[in-house]
PDB file of C-alpha atoms in Angstrom:
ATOM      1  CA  UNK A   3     129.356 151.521  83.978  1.00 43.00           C
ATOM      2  CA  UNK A   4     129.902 149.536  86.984  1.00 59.00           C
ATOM      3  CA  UNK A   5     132.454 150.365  90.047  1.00 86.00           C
ATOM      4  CA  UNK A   6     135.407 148.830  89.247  1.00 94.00           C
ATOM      5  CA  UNK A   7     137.282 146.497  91.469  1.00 97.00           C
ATOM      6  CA  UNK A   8     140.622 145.355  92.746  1.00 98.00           C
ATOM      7  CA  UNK A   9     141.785 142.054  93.321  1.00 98.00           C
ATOM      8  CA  UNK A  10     145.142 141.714  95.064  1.00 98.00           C
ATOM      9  CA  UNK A  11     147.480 139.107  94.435  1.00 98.00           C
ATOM     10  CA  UNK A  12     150.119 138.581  97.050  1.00 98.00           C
ATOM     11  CA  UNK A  13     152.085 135.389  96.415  1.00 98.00           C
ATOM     12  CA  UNK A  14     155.963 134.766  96.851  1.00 97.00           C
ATOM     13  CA  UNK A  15     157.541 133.117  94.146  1.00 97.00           C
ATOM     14  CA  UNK A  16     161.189 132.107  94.898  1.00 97.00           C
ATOM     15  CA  UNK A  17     161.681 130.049  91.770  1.00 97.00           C
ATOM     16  CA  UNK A  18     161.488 129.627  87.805  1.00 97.00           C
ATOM     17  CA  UNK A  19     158.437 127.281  88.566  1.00 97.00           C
ATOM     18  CA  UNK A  20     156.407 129.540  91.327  1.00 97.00           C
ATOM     19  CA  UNK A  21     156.512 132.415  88.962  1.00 98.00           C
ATOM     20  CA  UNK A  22     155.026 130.573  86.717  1.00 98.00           C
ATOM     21  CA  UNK A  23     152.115 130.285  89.522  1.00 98.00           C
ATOM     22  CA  UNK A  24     151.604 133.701  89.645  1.00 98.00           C
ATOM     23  CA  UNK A  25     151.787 134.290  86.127  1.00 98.00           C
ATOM     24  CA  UNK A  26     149.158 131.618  85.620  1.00 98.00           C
ATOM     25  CA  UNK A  27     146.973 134.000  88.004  1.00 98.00           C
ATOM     26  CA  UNK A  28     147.346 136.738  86.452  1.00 98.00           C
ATOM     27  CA  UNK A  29     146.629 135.861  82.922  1.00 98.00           C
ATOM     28  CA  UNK A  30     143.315 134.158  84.712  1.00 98.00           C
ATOM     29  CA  UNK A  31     142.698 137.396  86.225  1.00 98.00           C
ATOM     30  CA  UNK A  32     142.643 139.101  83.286  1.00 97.00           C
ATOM     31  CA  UNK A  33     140.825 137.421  80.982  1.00 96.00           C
ATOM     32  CA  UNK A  34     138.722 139.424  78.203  1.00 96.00           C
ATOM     33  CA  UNK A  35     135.244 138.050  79.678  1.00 94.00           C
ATOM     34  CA  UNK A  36     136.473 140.101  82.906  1.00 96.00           C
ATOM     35  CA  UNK A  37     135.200 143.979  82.367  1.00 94.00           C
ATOM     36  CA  UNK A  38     135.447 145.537  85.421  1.00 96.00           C
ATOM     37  CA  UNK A  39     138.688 144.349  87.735  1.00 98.00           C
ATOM     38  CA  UNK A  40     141.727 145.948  87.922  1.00 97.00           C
ATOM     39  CA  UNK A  41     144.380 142.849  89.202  1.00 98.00           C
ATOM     40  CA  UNK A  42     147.727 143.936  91.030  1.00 97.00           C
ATOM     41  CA  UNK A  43     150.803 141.104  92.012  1.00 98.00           C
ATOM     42  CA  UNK A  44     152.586 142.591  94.999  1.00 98.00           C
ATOM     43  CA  UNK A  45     155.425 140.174  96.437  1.00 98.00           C
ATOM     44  CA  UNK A  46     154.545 139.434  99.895  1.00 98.00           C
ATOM     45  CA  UNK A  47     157.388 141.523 101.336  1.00 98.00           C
ATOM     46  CA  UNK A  48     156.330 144.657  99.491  1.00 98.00           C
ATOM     47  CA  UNK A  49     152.733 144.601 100.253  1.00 98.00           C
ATOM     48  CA  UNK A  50     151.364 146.266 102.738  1.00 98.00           C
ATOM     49  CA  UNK A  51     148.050 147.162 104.658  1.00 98.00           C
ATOM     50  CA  UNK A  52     147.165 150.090 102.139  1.00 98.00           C
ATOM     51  CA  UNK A  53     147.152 147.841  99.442  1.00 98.00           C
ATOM     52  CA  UNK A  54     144.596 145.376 101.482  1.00 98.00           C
ATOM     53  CA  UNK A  55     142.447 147.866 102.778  1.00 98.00           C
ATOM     54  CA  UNK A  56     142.292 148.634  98.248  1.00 98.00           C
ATOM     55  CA  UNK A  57     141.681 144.919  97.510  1.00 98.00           C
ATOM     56  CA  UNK A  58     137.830 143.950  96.817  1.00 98.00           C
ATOM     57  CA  UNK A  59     139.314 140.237  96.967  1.00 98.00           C
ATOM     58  CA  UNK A  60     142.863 138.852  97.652  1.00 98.00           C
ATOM     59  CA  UNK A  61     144.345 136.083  96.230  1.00 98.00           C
ATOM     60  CA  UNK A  62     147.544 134.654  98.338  1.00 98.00           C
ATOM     61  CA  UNK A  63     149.831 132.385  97.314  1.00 98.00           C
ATOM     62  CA  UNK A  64     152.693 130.633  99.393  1.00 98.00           C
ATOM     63  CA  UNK A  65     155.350 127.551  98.718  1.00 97.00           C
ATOM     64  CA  UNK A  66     155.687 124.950 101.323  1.00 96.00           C
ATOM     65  CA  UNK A  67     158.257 125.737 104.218  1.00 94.00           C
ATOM     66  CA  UNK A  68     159.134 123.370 106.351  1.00 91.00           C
ATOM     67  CA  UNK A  69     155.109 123.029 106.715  1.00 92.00           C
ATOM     68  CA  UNK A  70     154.250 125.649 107.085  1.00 96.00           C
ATOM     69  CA  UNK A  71     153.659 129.146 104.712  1.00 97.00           C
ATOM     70  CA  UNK A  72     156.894 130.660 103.523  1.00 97.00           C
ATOM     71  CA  UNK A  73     158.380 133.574 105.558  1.00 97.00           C
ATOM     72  CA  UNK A  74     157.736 136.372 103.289  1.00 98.00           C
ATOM     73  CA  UNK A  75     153.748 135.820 103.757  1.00 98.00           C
ATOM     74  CA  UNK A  76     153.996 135.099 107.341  1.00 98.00           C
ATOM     75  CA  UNK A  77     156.010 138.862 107.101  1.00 98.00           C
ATOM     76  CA  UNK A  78     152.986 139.909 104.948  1.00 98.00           C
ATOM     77  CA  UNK A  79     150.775 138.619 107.513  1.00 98.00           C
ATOM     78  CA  UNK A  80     152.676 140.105 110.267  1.00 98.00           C
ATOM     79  CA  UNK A  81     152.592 143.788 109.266  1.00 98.00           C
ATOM     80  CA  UNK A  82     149.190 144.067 107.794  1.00 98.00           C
ATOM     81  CA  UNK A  83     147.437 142.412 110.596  1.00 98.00           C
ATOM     82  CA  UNK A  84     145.749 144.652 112.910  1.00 97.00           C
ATOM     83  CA  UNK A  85     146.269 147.881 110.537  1.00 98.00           C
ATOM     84  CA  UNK A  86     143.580 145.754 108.913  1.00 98.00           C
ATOM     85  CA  UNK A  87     141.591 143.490 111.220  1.00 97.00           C
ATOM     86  CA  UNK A  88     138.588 146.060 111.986  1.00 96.00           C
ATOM     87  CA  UNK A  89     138.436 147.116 108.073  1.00 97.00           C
ATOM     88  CA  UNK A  90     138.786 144.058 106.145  1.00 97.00           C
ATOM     89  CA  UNK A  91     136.442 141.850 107.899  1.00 97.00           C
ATOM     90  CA  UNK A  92     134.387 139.602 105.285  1.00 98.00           C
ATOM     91  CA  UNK A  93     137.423 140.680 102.379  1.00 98.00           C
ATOM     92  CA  UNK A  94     137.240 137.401 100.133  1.00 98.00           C
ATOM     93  CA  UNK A  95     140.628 135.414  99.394  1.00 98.00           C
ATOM     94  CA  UNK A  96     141.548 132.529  97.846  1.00 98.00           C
ATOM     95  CA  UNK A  97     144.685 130.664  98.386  1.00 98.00           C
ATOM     96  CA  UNK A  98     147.030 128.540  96.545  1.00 98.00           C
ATOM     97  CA  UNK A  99     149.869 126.387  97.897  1.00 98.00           C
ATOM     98  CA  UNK A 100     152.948 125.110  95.758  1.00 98.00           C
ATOM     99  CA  UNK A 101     153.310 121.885  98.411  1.00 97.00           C
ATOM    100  CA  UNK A 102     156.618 119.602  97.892  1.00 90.00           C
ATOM    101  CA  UNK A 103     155.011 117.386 100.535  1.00 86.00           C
ATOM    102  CA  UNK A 104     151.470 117.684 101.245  1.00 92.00           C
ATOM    103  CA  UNK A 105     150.676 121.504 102.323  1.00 96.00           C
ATOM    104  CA  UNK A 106     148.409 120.864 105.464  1.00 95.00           C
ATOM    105  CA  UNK A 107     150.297 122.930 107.577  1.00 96.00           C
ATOM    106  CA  UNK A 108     150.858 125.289 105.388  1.00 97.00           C
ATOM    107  CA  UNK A 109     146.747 125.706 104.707  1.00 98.00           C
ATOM    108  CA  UNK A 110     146.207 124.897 108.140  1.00 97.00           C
ATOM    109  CA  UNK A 111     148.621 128.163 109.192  1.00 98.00           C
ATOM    110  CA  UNK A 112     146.984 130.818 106.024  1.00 98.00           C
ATOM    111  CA  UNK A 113     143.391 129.604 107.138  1.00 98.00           C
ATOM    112  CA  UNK A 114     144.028 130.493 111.121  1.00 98.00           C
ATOM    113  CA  UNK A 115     145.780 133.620 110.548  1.00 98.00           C
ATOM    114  CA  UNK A 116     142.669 134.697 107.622  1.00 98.00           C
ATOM    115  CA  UNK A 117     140.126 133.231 110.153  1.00 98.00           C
ATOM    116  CA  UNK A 118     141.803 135.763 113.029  1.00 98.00           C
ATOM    117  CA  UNK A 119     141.281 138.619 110.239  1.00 98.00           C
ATOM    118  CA  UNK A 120     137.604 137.399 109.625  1.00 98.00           C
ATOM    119  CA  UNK A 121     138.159 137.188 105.948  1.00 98.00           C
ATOM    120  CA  UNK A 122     135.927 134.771 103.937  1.00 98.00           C
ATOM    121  CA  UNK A 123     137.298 131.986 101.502  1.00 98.00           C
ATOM    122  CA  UNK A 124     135.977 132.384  98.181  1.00 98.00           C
ATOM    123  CA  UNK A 125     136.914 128.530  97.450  1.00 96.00           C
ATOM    124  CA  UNK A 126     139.222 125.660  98.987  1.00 97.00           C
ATOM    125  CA  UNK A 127     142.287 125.970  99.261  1.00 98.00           C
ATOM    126  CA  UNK A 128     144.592 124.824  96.100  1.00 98.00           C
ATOM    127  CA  UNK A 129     147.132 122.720  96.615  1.00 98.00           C
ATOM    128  CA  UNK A 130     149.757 122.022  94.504  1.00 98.00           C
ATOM    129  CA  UNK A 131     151.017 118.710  95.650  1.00 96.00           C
ATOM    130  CA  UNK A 132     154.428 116.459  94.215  1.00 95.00           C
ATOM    131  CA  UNK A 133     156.225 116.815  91.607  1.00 95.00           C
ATOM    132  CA  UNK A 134     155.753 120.416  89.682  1.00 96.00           C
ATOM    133  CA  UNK A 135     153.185 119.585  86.966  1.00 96.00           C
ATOM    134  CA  UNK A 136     151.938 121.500  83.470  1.00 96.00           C
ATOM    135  CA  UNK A 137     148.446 121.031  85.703  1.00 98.00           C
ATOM    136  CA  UNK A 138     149.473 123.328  88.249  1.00 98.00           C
ATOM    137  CA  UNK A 139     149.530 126.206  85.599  1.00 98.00           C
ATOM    138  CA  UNK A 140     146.164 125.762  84.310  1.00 98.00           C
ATOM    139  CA  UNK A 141     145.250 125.165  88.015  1.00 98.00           C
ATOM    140  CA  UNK A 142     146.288 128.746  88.834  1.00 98.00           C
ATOM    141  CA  UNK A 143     145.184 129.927  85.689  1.00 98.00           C
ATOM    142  CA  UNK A 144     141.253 129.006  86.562  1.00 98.00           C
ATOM    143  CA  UNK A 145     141.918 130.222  90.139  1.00 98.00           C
ATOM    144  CA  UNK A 146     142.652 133.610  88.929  1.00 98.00           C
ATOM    145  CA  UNK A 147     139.569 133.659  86.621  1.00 98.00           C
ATOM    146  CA  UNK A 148     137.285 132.709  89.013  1.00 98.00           C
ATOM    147  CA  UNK A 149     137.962 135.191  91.332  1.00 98.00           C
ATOM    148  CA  UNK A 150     138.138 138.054  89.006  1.00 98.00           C
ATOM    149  CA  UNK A 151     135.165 136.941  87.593  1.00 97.00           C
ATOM    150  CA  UNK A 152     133.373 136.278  90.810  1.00 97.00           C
ATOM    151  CA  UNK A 153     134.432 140.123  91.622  1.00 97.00           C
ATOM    152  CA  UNK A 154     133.114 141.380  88.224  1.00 96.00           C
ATOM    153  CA  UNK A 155     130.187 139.602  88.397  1.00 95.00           C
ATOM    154  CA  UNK A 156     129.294 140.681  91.955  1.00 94.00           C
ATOM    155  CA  UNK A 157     128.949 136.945  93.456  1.00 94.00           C
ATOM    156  CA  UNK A 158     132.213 138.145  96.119  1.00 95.00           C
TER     157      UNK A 158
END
């Protein structure tokens, strides 16, 4: 049987609709076809560098603030930064933004600060733009599958 591995989801979700973001990666993350991941949500505010320097692949997800990522990931960013810059380098992430507007800051800011930490995108950014749609869900939902599946089959 093959190692298995640990994809961390970090992603704030201050309303009805955001949860439903996270859900959405989740139940992609944990699709039957996926044998060998073990998938953990940790708010941004609770997670911490041990639970990075655990993570095979990290999945962040952030709303829209002002342009920029919302303060509890920034936080995130904040405290797990150089207890993990040396160890994490080449950790694969994937992010998803829940944009009112149009979320280039707020890519613009995650990519910099993962960029810093040497940490490889697995795919482009998401961005859920406008309006909250039914879309976004099954956006999410393939976002999570990919990278658990990417993980389980080796590919990240």
């Amino acid at each position: 049987m093959s190692e298995r591995r640990h994809l961390l989801v970090v992603a704030h979700a201050p309303s009805p609709n955001t949860q439903k973001l996270v859900d959405a990666v989740l139940r992609g993350a944990v699709h039957p076809d996926v044998e060998n991941v073990d998938t953990r949500h940790i708010p941004p505010l609770e997670a911490g560098p041990d639970d990075v320097l655990a993570a095979h692949a990290i999945i962040l997800g952030t709303t829209e603030n002002l342009g920029y990522m919302s303060g509890a990931l920034k936080d995130f960013f904040d405290r797990i930064y150089y207890p993990c810059l040396e160890q994490t380098q080449g950790l694969p992430y994937a992010l998803y933004v829940r944009a009112g507007r149009d979320g280039t800051g707020t890519r613009r800011a995650v990519e910099s600060i993962a960029t810093g930490l040497r940490w490889q995108p697995a795919q482009e950014p998401l961005i859920c733009r406008g309006e909250f749609q039914e879309q976004f869900i099954n956006d999410c939902e393939e976002l999570g599958l990919y990278m658990a599946a990417s993980l389980d089959a080796g590919i990240i």
